[in-house]
mmCIF file of C-alpha atoms in Angstrom:
data_model
loop_
_atom_site.group_PDB
_atom_site.id
_atom_site.type_symbol
_atom_site.label_atom_id
_atom_site.label_comp_id
_atom_site.label_asym_id
_atom_site.label_seq_id
_atom_site.Cartn_x
_atom_site.Cartn_y
_atom_site.Cartn_z
ATOM 1 C CA UNK A 1 -0.056 -4.657 19.396
ATOM 2 C CA UNK A 2 -1.335 -1.636 21.345
ATOM 3 C CA UNK A 3 -1.268 0.515 18.211
ATOM 4 C CA UNK A 4 -3.539 -1.989 16.465
ATOM 5 C CA UNK A 5 -6.292 -1.067 18.947
ATOM 6 C CA UNK A 6 -6.465 2.532 17.710
ATOM 7 C CA UNK A 7 -5.612 2.434 13.985
ATOM 8 C CA UNK A 8 -7.238 0.791 10.982
ATOM 9 C CA UNK A 9 -4.017 -0.205 9.229
ATOM 10 C CA UNK A 10 -2.342 -3.563 9.641
ATOM 11 C CA UNK A 11 0.333 -3.212 12.325
ATOM 12 C CA UNK A 12 1.843 -6.701 12.474
ATOM 13 C CA UNK A 13 4.965 -5.918 10.455
ATOM 14 C CA UNK A 14 5.525 -2.196 11.032
ATOM 15 C CA UNK A 15 9.023 -0.843 11.604
ATOM 16 C CA UNK A 16 9.729 1.450 14.558
ATOM 17 C CA UNK A 17 9.503 4.492 12.265
ATOM 18 C CA UNK A 18 6.156 3.317 10.875
ATOM 19 C CA UNK A 19 4.822 2.823 14.414
ATOM 20 C CA UNK A 20 5.876 6.363 15.307
ATOM 21 C CA UNK A 21 4.259 7.739 12.147
ATOM 22 C CA UNK A 22 1.014 5.823 12.734
ATOM 23 C CA UNK A 23 0.843 7.038 16.328
ATOM 24 C CA UNK A 24 1.506 10.678 15.425
ATOM 25 C CA UNK A 25 -1.095 10.486 12.637
ATOM 26 C CA UNK A 26 -3.769 8.939 14.834
ATOM 27 C CA UNK A 27 -3.226 11.328 17.745
ATOM 28 C CA UNK A 28 -3.473 14.277 15.342
ATOM 29 C CA UNK A 29 -6.635 12.910 13.715
ATOM 30 C CA UNK A 30 -8.228 11.986 17.028
ATOM 31 C CA UNK A 31 -7.638 15.484 18.355
ATOM 32 C CA UNK A 32 -10.366 16.445 15.888
ATOM 33 C CA UNK A 33 -12.607 13.386 16.181
ATOM 34 C CA UNK A 34 -12.317 12.692 19.884
ATOM 35 C CA UNK A 35 -11.804 16.103 21.477
ATOM 36 C CA UNK A 36 -12.407 19.278 19.462
ATOM 37 C CA UNK A 37 -15.548 18.072 17.661
ATOM 38 C CA UNK A 38 -17.394 16.736 20.732
ATOM 39 C CA UNK A 39 -16.465 19.868 22.671
ATOM 40 C CA UNK A 40 -17.715 22.127 19.888
ATOM 41 C CA UNK A 41 -20.982 20.243 19.389
ATOM 42 C CA UNK A 42 -21.498 20.087 23.154
ATOM 43 C CA UNK A 43 -20.967 23.845 23.394
ATOM 44 C CA UNK A 44 -23.415 24.513 20.541
ATOM 45 C CA UNK A 45 -26.154 22.016 21.418
ATOM 46 C CA UNK A 46 -25.413 20.543 24.807
ATOM 47 C CA UNK A 47 -25.211 16.843 25.590
ATOM 48 C CA UNK A 48 -27.796 15.844 22.962
ATOM 49 C CA UNK A 49 -25.828 17.293 20.047
ATOM 50 C CA UNK A 50 -22.522 16.040 21.483
ATOM 51 C CA UNK A 51 -23.942 12.489 21.682
ATOM 52 C CA UNK A 52 -25.447 12.750 18.184
ATOM 53 C CA UNK A 53 -22.048 13.803 16.878
ATOM 54 C CA UNK A 54 -20.363 10.840 18.602
ATOM 55 C CA UNK A 55 -22.888 8.444 17.053
ATOM 56 C CA UNK A 56 -22.234 9.873 13.595
ATOM 57 C CA UNK A 57 -18.480 9.829 14.155
ATOM 58 C CA UNK A 58 -18.618 6.219 15.293
ATOM 59 C CA UNK A 59 -20.490 5.352 12.096
ATOM 60 C CA UNK A 60 -17.723 7.005 10.096
ATOM 61 C CA UNK A 61 -15.042 5.129 12.044
ATOM 62 C CA UNK A 62 -16.752 1.798 11.537
ATOM 63 C CA UNK A 63 -17.894 1.994 7.934
ATOM 64 C CA UNK A 64 -16.548 5.231 6.496
ATOM 65 C CA UNK A 65 -13.623 3.580 4.739
ATOM 66 C CA UNK A 66 -13.357 4.432 1.072
ATOM 67 C CA UNK A 67 -13.515 0.971 -0.337
ATOM 68 C CA UNK A 68 -15.947 -0.782 -2.629
ATOM 69 C CA UNK A 69 -18.088 -2.186 0.179
ATOM 70 C CA UNK A 70 -18.477 0.982 2.297
ATOM 71 C CA UNK A 71 -17.633 3.708 -0.194
ATOM 72 C CA UNK A 72 -20.599 6.018 0.382
ATOM 73 C CA UNK A 73 -21.881 5.155 3.861
ATOM 74 C CA UNK A 74 -19.494 7.265 5.950
ATOM 75 C CA UNK A 75 -19.200 10.167 3.512
ATOM 76 C CA UNK A 76 -21.837 12.399 5.114
ATOM 77 C CA UNK A 77 -20.655 11.705 8.644
ATOM 78 C CA UNK A 78 -17.093 12.590 7.642
ATOM 79 C CA UNK A 79 -18.153 15.915 6.126
ATOM 80 C CA UNK A 80 -19.780 17.343 9.264
ATOM 81 C CA UNK A 81 -16.749 17.097 11.557
ATOM 82 C CA UNK A 82 -15.381 20.595 12.340
ATOM 83 C CA UNK A 83 -11.833 19.697 11.315
ATOM 84 C CA UNK A 84 -11.415 22.992 9.558
ATOM 85 C CA UNK A 85 -11.075 24.986 12.813
ATOM 86 C CA UNK A 86 -8.678 22.590 14.535
ATOM 87 C CA UNK A 87 -5.514 23.718 12.684
ATOM 88 C CA UNK A 88 -5.931 27.215 14.104
ATOM 89 C CA UNK A 89 -6.065 25.858 17.656
ATOM 90 C CA UNK A 90 -3.093 23.616 16.863
ATOM 91 C CA UNK A 91 -1.164 26.605 15.512
ATOM 92 C CA UNK A 92 -1.715 28.470 18.782
ATOM 93 C CA UNK A 93 -0.699 25.402 20.793
ATOM 94 C CA UNK A 94 2.401 24.999 18.622
ATOM 95 C CA UNK A 95 3.377 28.613 19.210
ATOM 96 C CA UNK A 96 3.006 28.258 22.978
ATOM 97 C CA UNK A 97 4.988 24.994 22.958
ATOM 98 C CA UNK A 98 7.798 26.493 20.880
ATOM 99 C CA UNK A 99 7.146 24.436 17.759
ATOM 100 C CA UNK A 100 6.915 25.884 14.260
ATOM 101 C CA UNK A 101 3.500 27.567 14.418
ATOM 102 C CA UNK A 102 3.813 29.365 11.063
ATOM 103 C CA UNK A 103 4.611 26.132 9.275
ATOM 104 C CA UNK A 104 1.839 24.397 11.223
ATOM 105 C CA UNK A 105 -0.902 26.477 9.612
ATOM 106 C CA UNK A 106 0.903 26.653 6.258
ATOM 107 C CA UNK A 107 1.140 22.867 5.897
ATOM 108 C CA UNK A 108 -2.413 22.342 7.202
ATOM 109 C CA UNK A 109 -3.774 24.612 4.480
ATOM 110 C CA UNK A 110 -1.411 23.452 1.725
ATOM 111 C CA UNK A 111 -1.872 19.710 2.285
ATOM 112 C CA UNK A 112 -5.505 19.674 3.483
ATOM 113 C CA UNK A 113 -6.629 17.645 0.460
ATOM 114 C CA UNK A 114 -3.783 15.115 0.618
ATOM 115 C CA UNK A 115 -5.943 12.472 2.270
ATOM 116 C CA UNK A 116 -8.987 10.453 1.215
ATOM 117 C CA UNK A 117 -10.759 11.483 4.413
ATOM 118 C CA UNK A 118 -12.077 15.042 4.159
ATOM 119 C CA UNK A 119 -10.863 15.731 7.693
ATOM 120 C CA UNK A 120 -7.628 13.927 8.550
ATOM 121 C CA UNK A 121 -5.211 16.073 6.588
ATOM 122 C CA UNK A 122 -6.127 19.293 8.392
ATOM 123 C CA UNK A 123 -4.914 18.120 11.801
ATOM 124 C CA UNK A 124 -2.158 15.884 10.423
ATOM 125 C CA UNK A 125 -0.888 18.814 8.367
ATOM 126 C CA UNK A 126 -0.887 21.112 11.386
ATOM 127 C CA UNK A 127 1.110 18.588 13.415
ATOM 128 C CA UNK A 128 3.486 17.769 10.536
ATOM 129 C CA UNK A 129 4.206 21.467 10.024
ATOM 130 C CA UNK A 130 4.641 22.163 13.736
ATOM 131 C CA UNK A 131 7.095 19.276 14.120
ATOM 132 C CA UNK A 132 8.668 19.777 10.669
ATOM 133 C CA UNK A 133 8.155 16.132 9.678
ATOM 134 C CA UNK A 134 6.379 14.276 6.908
ATOM 135 C CA UNK A 135 3.365 12.035 7.453
ATOM 136 C CA UNK A 136 1.421 9.806 5.079
ATOM 137 C CA UNK A 137 2.768 7.246 2.672
ATOM 138 C CA UNK A 138 2.122 3.567 2.099
ATOM 139 C CA UNK A 139 0.129 1.497 4.607
ATOM 140 C CA UNK A 140 -1.586 -1.889 4.623
ATOM 141 C CA UNK A 141 -5.370 -1.920 5.102
ATOM 142 C CA UNK A 142 -7.339 -5.182 5.098
ATOM 143 C CA UNK A 143 -4.487 -6.932 3.264
ATOM 144 C CA UNK A 144 -4.204 -4.275 0.551
ATOM 145 C CA UNK A 145 -1.354 -1.832 0.079
ATOM 146 C CA UNK A 146 -2.753 1.715 0.143
ATOM 147 C CA UNK A 147 -0.676 4.743 -0.786
ATOM 148 C CA UNK A 148 -1.713 7.970 0.886
ATOM 149 C CA UNK A 149 -0.177 11.216 -0.346
ATOM 150 C CA UNK A 150 2.381 12.687 1.970
ATOM 151 C CA UNK A 151 1.558 15.541 4.324
ATOM 152 C CA UNK A 152 4.256 17.990 5.392
ATOM 153 C CA UNK A 153 7.871 18.450 4.409
ATOM 154 C CA UNK A 154 10.554 15.984 5.433
ATOM 155 C CA UNK A 155 12.792 18.522 7.148
ATOM 156 C CA UNK A 156 13.824 15.804 9.580
ATOM 157 C CA UNK A 157 13.067 12.161 10.346
ATOM 158 C CA UNK A 158 10.344 11.209 12.781
ATOM 159 C CA UNK A 159 11.595 10.120 16.194
ATOM 160 C CA UNK A 160 9.926 8.555 19.224
ATOM 161 C CA UNK A 161 9.853 11.924 21.011
ATOM 162 C CA UNK A 162 7.440 13.141 18.313
ATOM 163 C CA UNK A 163 4.715 11.015 19.902
ATOM 164 C CA UNK A 164 5.093 13.003 23.125
ATOM 165 C CA UNK A 165 5.284 16.273 21.178
ATOM 166 C CA UNK A 166 2.061 15.417 19.368
ATOM 167 C CA UNK A 167 0.401 14.557 22.679
ATOM 168 C CA UNK A 168 1.437 17.973 24.023
ATOM 169 C CA UNK A 169 -0.086 19.663 20.958
ATOM 170 C CA UNK A 170 -3.280 17.615 21.496
ATOM 171 C CA UNK A 171 -3.551 18.544 25.184
ATOM 172 C CA UNK A 172 -2.925 22.238 24.654
ATOM 173 C CA UNK A 173 -5.195 22.373 21.596
ATOM 174 C CA UNK A 174 -8.049 20.964 23.667
#
């Protein structure tokens, strides 16, 4: 139930592993959307630019889904998010935390286009590489089954502790 507050996918019938995956994915993505991007825009243009960014990002979150109804509305707002610098910060955080920092940047760059969103795969790839897990796959959105290409290599199965590991990467990255 709590996961349903922060993700767009249907969560009513998720397995424990799918809940872990959804949480890791959303924490990785929100490191970009909710932390790094506002900080960067605030640094560049102060509170006005930071608030403008948040308005644009909220538009993308609300209507930026790639479906027939909202296909083009969120495209521009998705393109301006500075997701491309986040994997480098995540790599440094992964190194400090003792995770696989080399694989973090490798997977972020290799799998950066394995997502319909122009931004999600960068951070998800960095986290997947650092933790040596695989993200992505089939989810339910608005009653439709949606397959998303996988991100990362399945060197091991996701486990509940990966949520805490991802949170540590998020905190240190910021």
